[in-house]
Coordinates of C-alpha atoms in Angstrom, one line a residue:
Chain A
A177 CA 43.2 59.3 75.8
T178 CA 39.5 59.6 76.4
Y179 CA 39.3 62.8 78.4
N180 CA 39.0 64.9 75.0
F181 CA 35.7 63.0 74.3
A182 CA 33.3 65.7 75.1
V183 CA 34.3 68.3 72.8
V184 CA 33.9 65.7 69.9
A185 CA 30.5 64.9 71.1
A186 CA 29.8 68.6 70.9
A187 CA 31.1 68.5 67.4
S188 CA 29.3 65.2 66.5
S189 CA 25.9 66.6 67.7
F190 CA 25.3 68.5 65.1
E191 CA 26.0 65.9 62.2
D192 CA 24.4 62.6 63.6
N193 CA 22.4 62.8 66.9
D194 CA 23.0 59.1 68.0
F195 CA 24.5 60.4 71.3
A196 CA 21.6 62.2 72.5
E197 CA 21.6 60.4 75.8
F198 CA 24.6 62.7 76.7
E199 CA 22.4 65.8 75.5
D200 CA 20.9 66.1 79.3
F201 CA 24.4 65.2 80.6
D202 CA 25.4 68.6 82.5
S203 CA 25.6 70.0 78.7
D204 CA 27.5 73.1 80.1
D205 CA 30.4 70.8 81.1
D206 CA 30.4 69.9 77.0
F207 CA 31.4 73.3 76.4
V208 CA 34.0 73.5 79.2
E209 CA 35.4 70.5 77.5
V210 CA 38.6 72.1 75.7
P211 CA 40.9 69.6 73.5
V212 CA 40.0 68.3 70.1
T213 CA 41.8 65.5 68.7
V214 CA 42.9 66.3 65.3
G215 CA 44.9 63.5 63.5
G216 CA 45.4 61.6 66.6
G217 CA 48.7 61.8 68.7
A218 CA 49.1 62.6 72.2
P219 CA 46.2 64.8 72.9
A220 CA 47.1 68.2 75.2
A221 CA 46.7 67.7 78.7
S222 CA 43.3 69.5 80.2
K223 CA 42.8 70.1 83.7
E224 CA 39.1 70.8 84.1
V225 CA 37.8 68.0 82.2
P226 CA 35.8 65.4 84.5
V227 CA 36.2 62.5 82.0
K228 CA 37.3 59.4 83.9
E229 CA 33.8 58.0 84.9
K230 CA 32.5 57.6 81.3
E231 CA 31.7 53.9 80.1
P232 CA 34.3 52.1 77.4
V233 CA 31.4 52.4 74.6
V234 CA 32.5 56.1 74.3
K235 CA 36.2 54.9 73.3
A236 CA 34.7 53.4 69.9
A237 CA 32.7 56.4 69.0
Q238 CA 35.9 58.4 69.6
I239 CA 38.0 56.0 67.3
Q240 CA 35.3 56.1 64.5
D241 CA 35.4 59.9 64.8
D242 CA 39.2 60.0 64.2
E243 CA 38.9 59.1 60.3
E244 CA 36.4 62.2 59.8
D245 CA 39.0 64.4 61.2
G246 CA 40.1 65.2 57.9
I247 CA 37.4 68.2 57.8
V248 CA 39.0 69.9 60.4
E249 CA 39.4 73.2 58.6
D250 CA 35.5 74.4 59.2
E251 CA 35.8 73.3 62.9
D252 CA 38.6 75.6 63.3
E253 CA 36.3 78.5 62.1
F254 CA 33.6 77.1 64.2
F255 CA 35.7 77.4 67.4
K256 CA 36.9 80.7 66.5
D257 CA 33.1 81.8 66.5
D258 CA 33.1 83.4 70.0
E259 CA 29.3 83.5 70.4
E260 CA 29.2 79.7 70.6
F261 CA 31.1 79.5 73.7
E262 CA 29.7 81.9 76.2
G263 CA 31.9 82.5 79.1
F264 CA 34.5 80.1 77.6
D265 CA 38.1 81.2 77.7
A266 CA 38.6 81.9 74.0
G267 CA 42.1 82.6 74.5
E268 CA 42.8 79.4 75.9
I269 CA 41.2 77.7 72.9
K270 CA 42.9 79.7 70.3
E271 CA 46.3 78.8 72.3
E272 CA 45.6 75.1 72.7
T273 CA 44.3 74.6 69.1
G274 CA 47.5 76.5 68.0
K275 CA 49.8 74.1 69.6
K276 CA 49.8 71.2 67.4
P277 CA 51.5 68.2 68.9
A278 CA 53.0 67.2 65.5
E279 CA 54.9 70.4 65.3
P280 CA 58.2 70.3 67.6
K281 CA 58.3 72.8 70.5
L282 CA 59.8 75.8 69.2
T283 CA 62.9 77.1 71.4
V284 CA 63.7 80.8 70.8
A285 CA 67.6 80.8 70.9
K286 CA 68.7 83.7 73.6
I287 CA 70.6 85.9 70.9
P288 CA 71.6 89.2 72.5
M289 CA 69.5 92.1 71.6
H290 CA 71.0 94.4 69.0
F291 CA 72.7 97.4 70.1
R292 CA 71.6 100.1 67.9
T293 CA 68.0 99.0 68.1
H294 CA 66.5 101.6 70.8
W295 CA 69.1 103.9 72.8
D296 CA 66.5 105.1 75.2
S297 CA 66.5 101.8 77.0
Y298 CA 70.1 102.6 78.0
W299 CA 69.1 105.5 80.5
M300 CA 71.0 103.6 83.5
E301 CA 74.3 104.0 81.3
M302 CA 73.7 107.5 80.6
L303 CA 73.2 108.0 84.1
M304 CA 76.6 106.8 84.9
L305 CA 78.4 108.6 82.3
A306 CA 76.8 111.9 83.5
G307 CA 77.9 111.0 87.0
L308 CA 81.4 110.6 85.8
M309 CA 81.2 114.1 83.8
V310 CA 80.1 115.7 87.2
Y311 CA 82.9 113.8 89.1
F312 CA 85.9 115.0 87.0
T313 CA 84.3 118.7 86.4
N314 CA 84.3 118.9 90.3
F315 CA 87.8 117.3 90.2
F316 CA 89.3 119.9 88.2
A317 CA 87.5 122.7 90.0
G318 CA 88.4 121.4 93.6
K319 CA 92.2 121.1 92.4
A320 CA 92.2 124.7 91.0
K321 CA 90.6 125.7 94.6
N322 CA 93.2 124.1 96.7
A323 CA 95.7 125.4 94.6
K324 CA 94.6 128.7 94.8
L325 CA 94.4 128.5 98.5
A326 CA 97.9 127.1 99.1
Q327 CA 99.5 129.9 96.8
L328 CA 97.4 132.4 98.7
W329 CA 98.8 131.0 102.1
L330 CA 102.4 131.2 100.6
T331 CA 102.1 134.8 99.3
T332 CA 100.5 136.4 102.4
H333 CA 103.3 134.6 104.9
K334 CA 106.2 134.8 102.4
G335 CA 107.4 138.1 103.6
L336 CA 107.5 137.0 107.4
L337 CA 109.1 133.5 106.3
D338 CA 111.8 135.4 104.3
D339 CA 112.6 137.5 107.3
N340 CA 113.4 134.5 109.5
F341 CA 114.8 131.7 107.2
V342 CA 117.6 131.8 104.5
L343 CA 116.1 128.8 102.5
V344 CA 112.2 129.3 102.2
G345 CA 110.7 126.4 100.0
D346 CA 112.9 123.4 99.0
D347 CA 111.8 120.7 96.9
G348 CA 114.6 118.2 97.7
K349 CA 116.3 118.2 94.4
V350 CA 120.0 119.0 94.4
E351 CA 119.8 122.4 92.9
N352 CA 116.1 123.3 94.3
E353 CA 114.6 124.0 90.9
N354 CA 111.4 125.8 92.0
P355 CA 111.6 126.8 95.9
G356 CA 108.2 126.9 97.0
L357 CA 105.2 124.6 97.7
M358 CA 105.3 121.0 97.0
K359 CA 102.4 119.5 95.9
E360 CA 102.0 116.1 97.7
S361 CA 98.5 115.2 96.6
E362 CA 95.7 117.6 95.5
S363 CA 94.7 118.6 98.9
L364 CA 98.4 118.4 100.8
Y365 CA 100.9 120.9 100.1
T366 CA 104.2 121.0 101.9
L367 CA 106.9 123.8 102.6
W368 CA 110.6 123.3 104.1
C369 CA 112.4 126.5 105.5
S370 CA 115.6 126.1 107.0
G371 CA 118.4 128.2 108.1
R372 CA 117.6 130.1 111.3
T373 CA 118.9 130.1 114.9
C374 CA 117.8 127.4 117.4
C375 CA 116.3 125.2 114.9
E376 CA 117.2 122.8 111.9
G377 CA 114.0 123.5 109.8
M378 CA 110.7 124.1 109.8
L379 CA 108.2 122.0 107.7
V380 CA 104.8 123.5 107.1
E381 CA 102.0 121.0 105.8
L382 CA 99.0 122.8 104.5
K383 CA 96.3 119.8 104.8
M384 CA 93.2 121.1 103.0
I385 CA 89.8 119.8 102.5
K386 CA 89.7 117.2 99.6
R387 CA 87.9 119.4 97.2
Q388 CA 88.9 117.7 94.4
D389 CA 87.1 114.4 95.4
L390 CA 83.1 114.5 95.3
V391 CA 82.8 111.5 97.8
S392 CA 84.8 113.2 100.7
L393 CA 82.7 116.5 99.7
I394 CA 79.7 114.7 100.5
A395 CA 81.1 112.9 103.4
G396 CA 82.3 116.4 104.6
L397 CA 78.8 117.4 104.6
M398 CA 78.1 115.1 107.6
R399 CA 81.3 115.6 109.4
P400 CA 82.5 119.1 109.6
Q401 CA 86.1 119.3 108.1
Q402 CA 88.5 122.4 107.9
D403 CA 91.6 123.4 106.1
Q404 CA 94.4 123.0 108.6
V405 CA 97.9 124.0 108.3
H406 CA 100.5 121.8 110.6
I407 CA 103.8 123.4 111.7
K408 CA 106.4 121.2 112.7
V409 CA 109.6 123.1 113.9
D410 CA 113.0 120.7 114.4
L411 CA 114.7 122.2 117.3
T412 CA 118.5 122.2 117.4
R413 CA 119.6 119.8 120.4
G414 CA 120.3 121.5 123.7
V415 CA 118.2 124.6 122.9
M416 CA 115.2 123.6 124.9
D417 CA 115.4 122.4 128.8
P418 CA 113.9 118.9 129.0
F419 CA 110.1 119.2 129.4
V420 CA 107.1 117.9 127.5
F421 CA 104.0 120.2 127.3
C422 CA 101.0 120.3 125.0
V423 CA 98.1 122.7 124.8
G424 CA 94.8 122.5 122.4
T425 CA 91.2 121.8 122.1
K426 CA 89.7 119.2 124.1
K427 CA 88.9 116.9 121.3
T428 CA 92.4 117.3 119.8
I429 CA 94.1 116.5 123.0
T430 CA 92.4 113.6 123.9
K431 CA 93.4 111.8 120.6
A432 CA 96.8 113.2 120.6
F433 CA 97.3 112.1 124.3
K434 CA 96.8 108.4 123.1
E435 CA 98.4 108.6 119.8
Y436 CA 101.7 110.3 120.5
A437 CA 104.3 108.0 122.4
D438 CA 106.3 111.2 124.3
L439 CA 102.9 112.7 125.5
S440 CA 101.4 109.2 126.6
K441 CA 104.6 108.5 128.7
Y442 CA 105.5 111.9 130.0
C443 CA 102.8 114.0 130.4
T444 CA 99.5 113.9 132.8
L445 CA 96.2 115.6 131.9
V446 CA 95.9 118.8 134.0
S447 CA 92.5 118.6 135.7
K448 CA 91.2 122.2 135.6
P449 CA 93.6 124.2 133.4
E450 CA 90.9 127.1 133.6
T451 CA 91.8 127.8 137.1
R452 CA 95.6 126.6 137.2
Y453 CA 96.8 128.3 134.2
N454 CA 93.9 130.3 133.1
V455 CA 93.7 128.9 129.7
P456 CA 90.4 130.2 127.8
A457 CA 87.4 127.2 128.1
G458 CA 87.4 124.8 125.5
F459 CA 91.3 124.3 125.9
S460 CA 93.1 121.4 127.9
V461 CA 96.5 120.9 128.8
L462 CA 99.0 118.0 128.8
S463 CA 101.8 119.0 131.2
E464 CA 105.0 117.1 132.5
I465 CA 106.7 119.7 134.9
P466 CA 104.0 122.0 136.4
E467 CA 106.7 124.7 136.6
A468 CA 107.8 124.7 132.9
T469 CA 103.9 124.8 131.9
S470 CA 103.2 128.0 133.5
A471 CA 106.4 129.3 132.2
I472 CA 105.2 128.6 128.9
L473 CA 101.6 129.6 129.5
E474 CA 102.4 133.2 130.5
N475 CA 100.0 136.0 129.9
R476 CA 101.1 136.9 126.3
I477 CA 100.4 133.3 125.1
I478 CA 97.3 133.3 127.3
T479 CA 96.0 136.3 125.4
A480 CA 96.7 134.8 122.0
L481 CA 95.2 131.7 122.8
S482 CA 92.2 133.4 123.9
R483 CA 92.1 135.7 120.6
Y484 CA 92.8 133.1 118.0
Q485 CA 90.9 130.3 120.1
Q486 CA 88.6 129.2 116.8
Y487 CA 92.2 129.1 114.9
I488 CA 94.2 127.2 117.0
D489 CA 94.0 123.5 116.9
Y490 CA 97.1 122.4 119.2
I491 CA 100.6 123.6 120.3
H492 CA 102.9 120.7 121.3
I493 CA 106.4 121.5 122.6
S494 CA 108.7 118.4 123.4
D495 CA 111.9 117.5 123.8
Q496 CA 111.5 113.5 123.7
Y497 CA 109.3 113.6 120.4
S498 CA 109.4 110.1 118.7
G499 CA 106.4 110.3 116.6
P500 CA 103.4 108.1 117.3
V501 CA 103.3 105.3 119.7
Q502 CA 105.2 102.4 118.4
V503 CA 103.4 99.3 118.3
E504 CA 105.0 96.8 120.9
D505 CA 107.0 94.3 118.8
A506 CA 109.4 92.1 120.7
N507 CA 112.2 92.7 118.2
N508 CA 112.9 96.3 118.4
L509 CA 115.5 96.4 121.0
K510 CA 116.7 99.8 120.9
Q511 CA 114.4 102.8 122.1
P512 CA 112.9 104.9 119.3
E513 CA 114.9 108.0 118.4
T514 CA 113.8 111.2 120.3
K515 CA 114.3 114.7 119.1
P516 CA 113.1 118.3 120.5
V517 CA 110.1 119.8 118.5
L518 CA 107.9 122.6 118.6
M519 CA 104.8 121.4 116.8
A520 CA 101.7 123.3 116.0
G521 CA 98.3 122.8 114.2
F522 CA 96.2 125.8 113.2
N523 CA 92.9 126.0 111.5
L524 CA 92.7 128.4 108.3
P525 CA 89.5 130.6 107.9
K526 CA 86.6 129.6 105.9
N527 CA 86.6 132.8 104.0
G528 CA 90.1 132.3 102.9
D529 CA 91.3 135.6 104.5
M530 CA 95.0 134.4 105.3
E531 CA 95.8 137.7 107.0
A532 CA 94.0 136.7 109.8
V533 CA 96.0 133.7 110.6
K534 CA 99.6 135.4 110.2
P535 CA 99.9 136.4 113.8
L536 CA 100.1 132.5 114.6
L537 CA 103.0 132.2 112.7
I538 CA 104.8 135.0 114.6
L539 CA 103.5 133.4 117.8
I540 CA 105.4 130.2 116.5
F541 CA 108.5 132.3 116.3
Y542 CA 107.9 134.1 119.8
L543 CA 107.7 130.7 121.2
M544 CA 110.9 129.5 119.7
E545 CA 112.7 132.5 121.2
R546 CA 111.2 132.0 124.6
L547 CA 112.3 128.2 124.6
K548 CA 116.0 129.5 123.7
G549 CA 115.9 131.8 126.7
Y550 CA 113.9 129.7 129.3
R551 CA 115.9 127.6 131.9
L552 CA 114.3 125.0 134.3
S553 CA 115.0 125.4 138.1
K554 CA 117.0 123.0 140.0
E555 CA 113.9 120.7 141.0
G556 CA 112.6 120.9 137.4
Q557 CA 115.8 119.6 136.2
Q558 CA 115.9 116.7 138.6
K559 CA 112.1 115.9 137.9
A560 CA 112.8 115.6 134.3
E561 CA 115.8 113.7 134.7
K562 CA 114.0 111.2 137.1
N563 CA 111.2 111.0 134.5
R564 CA 113.6 110.2 131.7
S565 CA 115.2 107.4 133.5
R566 CA 112.1 105.9 134.6
V567 CA 110.9 105.6 130.9
E568 CA 114.2 104.2 130.2
E569 CA 114.1 101.8 132.8
E570 CA 110.4 100.7 131.7
F571 CA 111.6 100.1 128.4
L572 CA 114.5 98.1 129.4
K573 CA 112.2 96.0 131.8
S574 CA 109.8 95.5 128.5
T575 CA 112.4 94.4 126.4
H576 CA 114.7 92.6 128.7
A577 CA 113.5 89.1 127.6
A578 CA 114.0 89.9 124.1
R579 CA 117.3 91.2 124.8
A580 CA 118.6 88.4 126.8
E581 CA 117.3 86.0 124.1
A582 CA 119.4 88.0 121.5
A583 CA 122.3 88.0 123.7
A584 CA 122.0 84.3 124.0
Q585 CA 121.5 83.7 120.3
R586 CA 124.8 85.7 119.5
R587 CA 126.7 83.7 121.9
E588 CA 125.3 80.4 120.7
D589 CA 126.5 81.8 117.2
K590 CA 129.9 82.8 118.1
R591 CA 130.5 79.2 119.6
K592 CA 129.2 77.5 116.4
A593 CA 131.4 79.5 114.4
E594 CA 134.5 78.8 116.5
K595 CA 133.7 74.8 116.2
E596 CA 133.5 75.1 112.7
R597 CA 136.6 77.0 112.5
I598 CA 138.5 74.4 114.6
M599 CA 136.9 71.4 112.6
A600 CA 138.3 73.0 109.2
E601 CA 141.7 72.9 110.7
D602 CA 142.8 69.3 110.3
D603 CA 145.4 69.6 113.1
P604 CA 144.3 66.8 115.6
E605 CA 146.4 68.0 118.3
K606 CA 144.4 71.5 118.3
Q607 CA 141.0 69.6 117.9
R608 CA 141.8 67.4 121.2
R609 CA 142.8 70.4 123.3
W610 CA 139.6 72.5 122.0
E611 CA 137.3 69.3 122.9
A612 CA 138.7 68.9 126.1
K613 CA 138.2 72.6 126.9
E614 CA 134.6 72.1 126.0
Q615 CA 134.2 69.1 128.0
K616 CA 135.6 71.0 131.0
R617 CA 133.3 74.2 130.4
Q618 CA 130.0 71.9 130.1
A619 CA 131.0 69.8 133.3
K620 CA 131.6 73.3 135.1
K621 CA 128.4 74.5 134.0
K622 CA 126.6 71.6 135.5
A623 CA 128.8 70.8 138.7
P624 CA 128.5 74.0 140.8
K625 CA 124.6 74.1 141.1
M626 CA 125.1 70.7 143.2
K627 CA 127.9 71.8 145.4
R628 CA 126.3 75.0 146.5
L629 CA 123.0 73.2 147.3
A630 CA 125.3 70.6 149.6
V631 CA 126.6 73.6 151.5
K632 CA 123.3 74.9 152.3
S633 CA 121.8 71.5 153.8
L634 CA 124.8 71.4 156.2
Chain B
M8 CA 111.5 141.4 118.8
N9 CA 113.1 139.9 115.6
A10 CA 113.5 143.5 114.1
T11 CA 116.7 144.2 115.9
V12 CA 118.6 140.9 115.7
D13 CA 118.5 139.0 112.2
P14 CA 117.4 135.5 113.2
R15 CA 118.7 134.0 109.9
R16 CA 121.9 131.7 110.0
K17 CA 123.2 131.0 106.5
E18 CA 125.5 128.0 107.9
K19 CA 122.3 126.2 109.7
V20 CA 120.5 125.4 106.2
N21 CA 119.5 122.0 105.9
R22 CA 118.3 120.5 102.5
Y23 CA 114.7 119.0 102.7
K24 CA 114.8 115.3 103.1
A25 CA 111.6 113.4 102.1
P26 CA 109.7 112.2 105.2
Q27 CA 111.1 108.7 104.7
A28 CA 114.5 109.6 104.8
Q29 CA 113.9 111.7 108.0
G30 CA 113.0 108.7 109.8
Q31 CA 109.4 107.4 110.6
N32 CA 109.0 110.0 113.1
G33 CA 109.5 112.5 110.6
S34 CA 106.2 112.0 109.2
G35 CA 104.5 112.0 112.7
T36 CA 102.3 114.8 111.7
G37 CA 101.1 113.4 108.4
N38 CA 99.0 110.3 109.5
E39 CA 98.7 108.5 106.2
D40 CA 95.3 109.0 104.3
L41 CA 94.3 105.4 103.2
T42 CA 91.6 106.1 100.8
P43 CA 93.5 106.1 97.6
D44 CA 94.6 102.4 98.6
Y45 CA 91.2 101.4 99.7
M46 CA 89.6 102.7 96.6
N47 CA 92.2 100.9 94.6
I48 CA 91.6 97.6 96.1
L49 CA 88.0 97.9 95.9
G50 CA 88.1 98.8 92.3
M51 CA 90.2 95.7 91.3
I52 CA 87.6 93.3 93.3
F53 CA 84.5 94.9 91.6
S54 CA 86.1 95.0 88.2
M55 CA 87.2 91.3 88.7
C56 CA 83.4 90.3 89.7
G57 CA 82.0 92.6 87.2
L58 CA 84.2 90.5 84.5
M59 CA 83.8 87.2 86.1
M60 CA 79.8 87.3 87.1
K61 CA 78.9 89.8 84.1
L62 CA 77.2 92.3 86.5
K63 CA 77.3 95.4 84.7
W64 CA 76.9 97.5 87.9
C65 CA 80.0 96.1 89.5
A66 CA 82.1 97.2 86.3
W67 CA 80.4 100.7 86.6
F68 CA 81.2 100.8 90.3
A69 CA 84.8 99.8 89.8
L70 CA 85.0 102.5 87.1
Y71 CA 84.1 105.0 90.1
C72 CA 86.5 103.4 92.6
S73 CA 89.4 104.0 90.4
C74 CA 88.3 107.5 89.3
I75 CA 88.3 108.1 93.4
S76 CA 91.7 106.5 93.8
F77 CA 93.0 108.8 91.1
A78 CA 91.4 111.8 92.7
S79 CA 92.9 111.2 96.1
S80 CA 96.1 109.6 95.0
R81 CA 99.5 111.3 96.4
V82 CA 102.5 112.5 93.9
S83 CA 104.6 110.0 96.2
D84 CA 103.2 106.7 95.1
D85 CA 103.5 105.7 91.6
A86 CA 101.1 106.2 88.8
K87 CA 101.3 102.9 87.6
Q88 CA 98.9 101.5 90.1
V89 CA 96.4 104.1 89.3
L90 CA 96.7 103.4 85.9
S91 CA 96.5 99.7 86.0
S92 CA 93.3 100.2 88.1
F93 CA 91.8 102.3 85.4
M94 CA 92.6 100.0 82.6
L95 CA 91.0 97.1 84.6
S96 CA 87.7 98.7 85.2
V97 CA 87.4 100.2 81.5
S98 CA 87.8 96.7 80.4
A99 CA 85.5 95.4 82.8
V100 CA 82.8 97.8 81.5
V101 CA 83.6 97.0 77.9
M102 CA 83.8 93.5 78.0
S103 CA 80.4 92.9 80.0
Y104 CA 78.8 95.1 77.2
L105 CA 80.3 93.3 74.6
Q106 CA 79.2 89.8 76.0
N107 CA 75.8 91.2 76.5
P108 CA 74.8 94.3 74.9
A109 CA 71.3 94.4 77.0
P110 CA 70.9 97.6 79.2
M111 CA 72.3 97.1 82.6
T112 CA 69.7 96.3 85.4
P113 CA 70.5 97.8 88.7
P114 CA 71.5 95.5 91.4
W115 CA 68.1 95.6 93.2
V116 CA 66.3 94.2 90.2
S117 CA 68.6 91.3 89.2
S118 CA 68.7 90.2 93.0
S119 CA 64.9 90.0 93.5

């Protein structure tokens, strides 16, 4: 507790100068000393005080001073007088003298600040609310735009659809209240038409840019998106000859080639379609039977492809269509169900002028008539047959293990059931006969293997 | 071409069956758009962590996620899911402000 001595010395040197011998002691140190002991107690720790080397006589002076501490008031003014302490960190002394050791350390309880005190510090929340407002205004605007575009497509094509289908627009309800576009989501509208020769029905899917969702709009800035219409015609069985064919832009074709089961199993990618089938550049072709492909890609279709190249995404004709590639899981024993389809994907023009894509629907109807009238040659038929049986075998081989297991399982269950039935009947005679039969069967299963072996060794 | 012969056949009309009924391969073209489901789950996670760890920016982000999942939700999936994710994120925001009405600090501030 002696380190605070120097400051007291500074004070007492004014009243009784008996500590003169300390005057010449590096006096500026005196002023560097900080704490003054007021009323005893634990003096505040002070870092820069070089006090340790002082003699014990000093301690006596310090205790004698303690009684005079009563006159602390004027000393405070004295310390507040800045000139006295040149270069002395006044702030520190004020703070030091303020911390009376006697008083308990005040801990301010962390009470939450009041809401209504100052609104401007909630700028982040304002930002968030503004973001929500922008999002919802864009939602309603995008929703309306998409609805308008879908309706425009329908009104442009309504006449043509009514010429070709008895039923245009069906909402799946029994009495079909509002025939027209069905809204699957804010950016997906579907239309079902039925009642035409050589097809069971046509599903038109208007898949548009998600204008109602700001995030996908922003994502759309990076990756170009287009409004698309996907047409899927379920052909009646037996209308078209068995072949699989697909033409489209390179990107779509490479994706479809991996994605669709029938394309990946039956088709091969045609190396130079421009020379072989003179399709316009930028298109690629997947074909199973070259004869059928050239029959489909006759000059009328080629002119349509070149004139509407910017709108045509893909045209997919197949009699073995079974959807995306099924993931190979062991327990699906039966082959996926296939059906003949004519599918097409077209891009809608950016400026919303639907008249430009109307001929594409006429193209679809023309293709349907072509398929109805087109017959494969003998070799074509055989080739198709061969392909189908090859795929059948592949499927059987891949699921052979699973099917054998299932058959064994079924036999096992049958025997167990029979055993329970016999046990349930309490007629001993029948049980004995059944057990004898069972033993004989087990013995027969083991015995023959050895015998055949013996014959070979002779 | 079809002006001469009328291709329409009244007897061949088939009513529309929703894609599930037409079998999985019926919806071959409509490959599912998964954003509403992802955003829904993301919204749930963020509102949970907003509630438990009292992070306001998490709660706000959860509110945005449920808005996005509402915007891109399909008519076929039920509205209950979207409604529940909205309620959860709104409650996360309200709770985090009731507990501590101090203004929100963005994530990059509180983590430094």
